PDB file of C-alpha atoms in Angstrom:
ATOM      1  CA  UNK A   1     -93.261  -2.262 -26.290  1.00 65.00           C
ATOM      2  CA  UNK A   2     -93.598  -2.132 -30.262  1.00 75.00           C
ATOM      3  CA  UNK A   3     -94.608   1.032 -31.674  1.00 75.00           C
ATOM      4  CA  UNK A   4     -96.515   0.936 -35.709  1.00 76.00           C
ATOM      5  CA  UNK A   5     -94.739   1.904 -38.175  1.00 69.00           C
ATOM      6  CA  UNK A   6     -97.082   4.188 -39.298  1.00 67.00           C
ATOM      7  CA  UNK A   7     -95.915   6.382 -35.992  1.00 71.00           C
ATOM      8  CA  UNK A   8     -92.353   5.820 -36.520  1.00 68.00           C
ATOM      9  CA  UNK A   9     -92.070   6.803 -40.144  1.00 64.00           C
ATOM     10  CA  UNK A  10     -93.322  10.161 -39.964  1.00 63.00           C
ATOM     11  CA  UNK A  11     -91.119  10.956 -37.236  1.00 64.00           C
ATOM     12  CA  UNK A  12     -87.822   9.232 -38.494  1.00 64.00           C
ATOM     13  CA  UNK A  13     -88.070  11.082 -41.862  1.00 61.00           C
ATOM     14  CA  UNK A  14     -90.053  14.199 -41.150  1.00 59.00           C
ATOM     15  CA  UNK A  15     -87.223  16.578 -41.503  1.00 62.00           C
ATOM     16  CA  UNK A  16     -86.472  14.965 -45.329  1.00 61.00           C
ATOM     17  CA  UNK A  17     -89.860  17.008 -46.521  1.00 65.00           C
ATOM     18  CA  UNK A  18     -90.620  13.848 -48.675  1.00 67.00           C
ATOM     19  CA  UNK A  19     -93.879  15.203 -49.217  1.00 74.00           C
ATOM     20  CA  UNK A  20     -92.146  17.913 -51.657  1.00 78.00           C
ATOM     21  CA  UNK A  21     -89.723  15.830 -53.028  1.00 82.00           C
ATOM     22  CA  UNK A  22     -93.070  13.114 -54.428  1.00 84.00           C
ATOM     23  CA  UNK A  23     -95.383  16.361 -55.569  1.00 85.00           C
ATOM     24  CA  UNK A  24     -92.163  17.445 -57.744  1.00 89.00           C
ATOM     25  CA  UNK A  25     -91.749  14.276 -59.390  1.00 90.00           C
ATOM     26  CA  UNK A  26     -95.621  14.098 -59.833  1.00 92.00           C
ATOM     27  CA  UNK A  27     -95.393  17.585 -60.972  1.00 94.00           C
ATOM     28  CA  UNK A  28     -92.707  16.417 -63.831  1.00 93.00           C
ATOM     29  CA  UNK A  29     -94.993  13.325 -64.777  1.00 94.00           C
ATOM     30  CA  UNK A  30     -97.457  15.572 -65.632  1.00 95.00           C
ATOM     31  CA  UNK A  31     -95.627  18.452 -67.349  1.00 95.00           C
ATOM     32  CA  UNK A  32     -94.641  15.261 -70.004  1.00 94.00           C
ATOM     33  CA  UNK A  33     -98.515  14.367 -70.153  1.00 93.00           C
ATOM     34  CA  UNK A  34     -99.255  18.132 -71.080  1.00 94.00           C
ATOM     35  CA  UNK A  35     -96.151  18.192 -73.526  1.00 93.00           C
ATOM     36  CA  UNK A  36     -97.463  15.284 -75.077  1.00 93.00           C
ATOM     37  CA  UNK A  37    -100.847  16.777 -75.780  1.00 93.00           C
ATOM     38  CA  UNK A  38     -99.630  20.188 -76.879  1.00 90.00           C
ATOM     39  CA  UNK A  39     -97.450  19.227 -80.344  1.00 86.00           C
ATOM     40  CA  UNK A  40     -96.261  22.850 -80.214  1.00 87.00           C
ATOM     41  CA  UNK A  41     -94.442  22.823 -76.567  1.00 88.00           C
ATOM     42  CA  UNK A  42     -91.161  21.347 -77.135  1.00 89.00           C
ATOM     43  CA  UNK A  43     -89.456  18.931 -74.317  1.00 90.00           C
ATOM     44  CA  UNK A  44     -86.132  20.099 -75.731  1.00 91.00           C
ATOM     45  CA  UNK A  45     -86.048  23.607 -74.955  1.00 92.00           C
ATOM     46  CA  UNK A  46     -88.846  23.440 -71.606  1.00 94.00           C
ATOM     47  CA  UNK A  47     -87.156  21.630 -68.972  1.00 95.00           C
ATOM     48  CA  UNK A  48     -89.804  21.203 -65.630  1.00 95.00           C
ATOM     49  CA  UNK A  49     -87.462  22.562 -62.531  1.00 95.00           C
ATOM     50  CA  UNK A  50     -89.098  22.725 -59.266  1.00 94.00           C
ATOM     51  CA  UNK A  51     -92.226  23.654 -57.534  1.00 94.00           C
ATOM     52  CA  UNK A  52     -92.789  26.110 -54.301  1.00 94.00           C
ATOM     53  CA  UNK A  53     -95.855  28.088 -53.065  1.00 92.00           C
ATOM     54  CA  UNK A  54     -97.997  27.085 -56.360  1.00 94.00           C
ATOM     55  CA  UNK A  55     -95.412  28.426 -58.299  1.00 97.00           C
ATOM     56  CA  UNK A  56     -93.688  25.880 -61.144  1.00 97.00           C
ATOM     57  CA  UNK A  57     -90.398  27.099 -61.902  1.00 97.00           C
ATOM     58  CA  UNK A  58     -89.782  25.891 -66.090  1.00 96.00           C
ATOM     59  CA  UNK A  59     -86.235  25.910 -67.354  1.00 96.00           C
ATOM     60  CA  UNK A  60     -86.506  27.508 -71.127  1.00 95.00           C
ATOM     61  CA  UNK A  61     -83.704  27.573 -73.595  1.00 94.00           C
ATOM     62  CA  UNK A  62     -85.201  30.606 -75.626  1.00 90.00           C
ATOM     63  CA  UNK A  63     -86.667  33.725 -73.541  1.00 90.00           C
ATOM     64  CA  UNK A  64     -88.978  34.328 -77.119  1.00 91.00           C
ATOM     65  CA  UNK A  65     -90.468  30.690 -76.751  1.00 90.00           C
ATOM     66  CA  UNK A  66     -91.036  31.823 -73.392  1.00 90.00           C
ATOM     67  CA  UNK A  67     -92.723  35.127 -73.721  1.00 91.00           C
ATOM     68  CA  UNK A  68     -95.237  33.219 -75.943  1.00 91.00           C
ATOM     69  CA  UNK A  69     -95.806  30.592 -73.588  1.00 91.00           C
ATOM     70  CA  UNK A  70     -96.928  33.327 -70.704  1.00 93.00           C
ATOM     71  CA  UNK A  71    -100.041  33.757 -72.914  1.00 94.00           C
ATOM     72  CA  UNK A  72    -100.878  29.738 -72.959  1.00 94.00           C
ATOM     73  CA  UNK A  73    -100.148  30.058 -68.658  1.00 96.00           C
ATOM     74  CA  UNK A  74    -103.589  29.580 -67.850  1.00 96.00           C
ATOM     75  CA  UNK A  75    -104.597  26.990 -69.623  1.00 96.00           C
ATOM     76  CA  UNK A  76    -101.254  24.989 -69.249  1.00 96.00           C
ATOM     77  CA  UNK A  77    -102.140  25.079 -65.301  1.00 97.00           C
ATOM     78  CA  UNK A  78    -105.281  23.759 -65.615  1.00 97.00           C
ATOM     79  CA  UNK A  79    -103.588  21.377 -67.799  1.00 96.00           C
ATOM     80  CA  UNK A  80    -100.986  20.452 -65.222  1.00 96.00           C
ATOM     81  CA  UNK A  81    -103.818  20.280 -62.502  1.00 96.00           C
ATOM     82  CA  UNK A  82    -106.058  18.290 -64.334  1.00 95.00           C
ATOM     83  CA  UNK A  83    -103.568  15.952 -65.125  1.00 94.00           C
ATOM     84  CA  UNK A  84    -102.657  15.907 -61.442  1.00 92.00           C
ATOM     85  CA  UNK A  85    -106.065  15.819 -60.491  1.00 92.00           C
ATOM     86  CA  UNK A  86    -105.441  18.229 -57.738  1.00 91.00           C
ATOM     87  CA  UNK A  87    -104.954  22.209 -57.624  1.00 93.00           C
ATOM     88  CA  UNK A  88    -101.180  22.425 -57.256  1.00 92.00           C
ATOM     89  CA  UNK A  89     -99.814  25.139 -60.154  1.00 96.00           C
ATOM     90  CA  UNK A  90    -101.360  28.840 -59.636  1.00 96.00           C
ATOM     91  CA  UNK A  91     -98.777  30.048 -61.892  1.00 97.00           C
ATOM     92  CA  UNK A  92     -95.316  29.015 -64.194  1.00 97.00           C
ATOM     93  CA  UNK A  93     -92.853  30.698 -64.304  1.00 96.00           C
ATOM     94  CA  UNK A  94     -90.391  30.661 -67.609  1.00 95.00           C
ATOM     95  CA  UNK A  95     -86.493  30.724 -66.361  1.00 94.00           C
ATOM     96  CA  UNK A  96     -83.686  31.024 -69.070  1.00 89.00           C
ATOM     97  CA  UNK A  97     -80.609  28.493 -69.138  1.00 83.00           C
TER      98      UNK A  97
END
């Protein structure tokens, strides 16, 4: 007659894609962690947009900031992964806005 919640929840909000929507905001968590121990990276001009297929999406307010940052990619995703503890980032891309 009762059914566990742990069988209901999945299928009441599978179609929400919650699992996305937590990884993001884990994502932007530890973007701040990696700002924080990089002095040089500024939170004003990067702004953390969205992740999909390993690929982090970064909002930046000047394209030269950004061409420098491509040479830092690899070690800001092992940055990002470390501070996520999980391999999540395989690449950033820089967006202008």
């Amino acid at each position: 007659m009762f059914s566990s919640l742990q069988k209901l929840l999945p299928r009441s909000i599978g179609g929400l894609d919650l699992n996305q929507y937590f990884v993001e905001r884990q994502l932007k968590k530890a973007w701040q962690v990696v700002l924080s121990q990089k002095p040089r990276l500024d939170p004003k001009i990067l702004k953390p947009l969205y992740l999909k297929n390993g690929v982090f999406f970064v909002g930046c307010a000047n394209m030269c900031y950004a061409s420098e940052l491509r040479f830092q990619e690899t070690e800001l995703c092992q940055m990002i992964n470390r501070a996520l503890q999980r391999q999540a980032v395989n690449k950033i891309k820089f967006l202008s806005y």
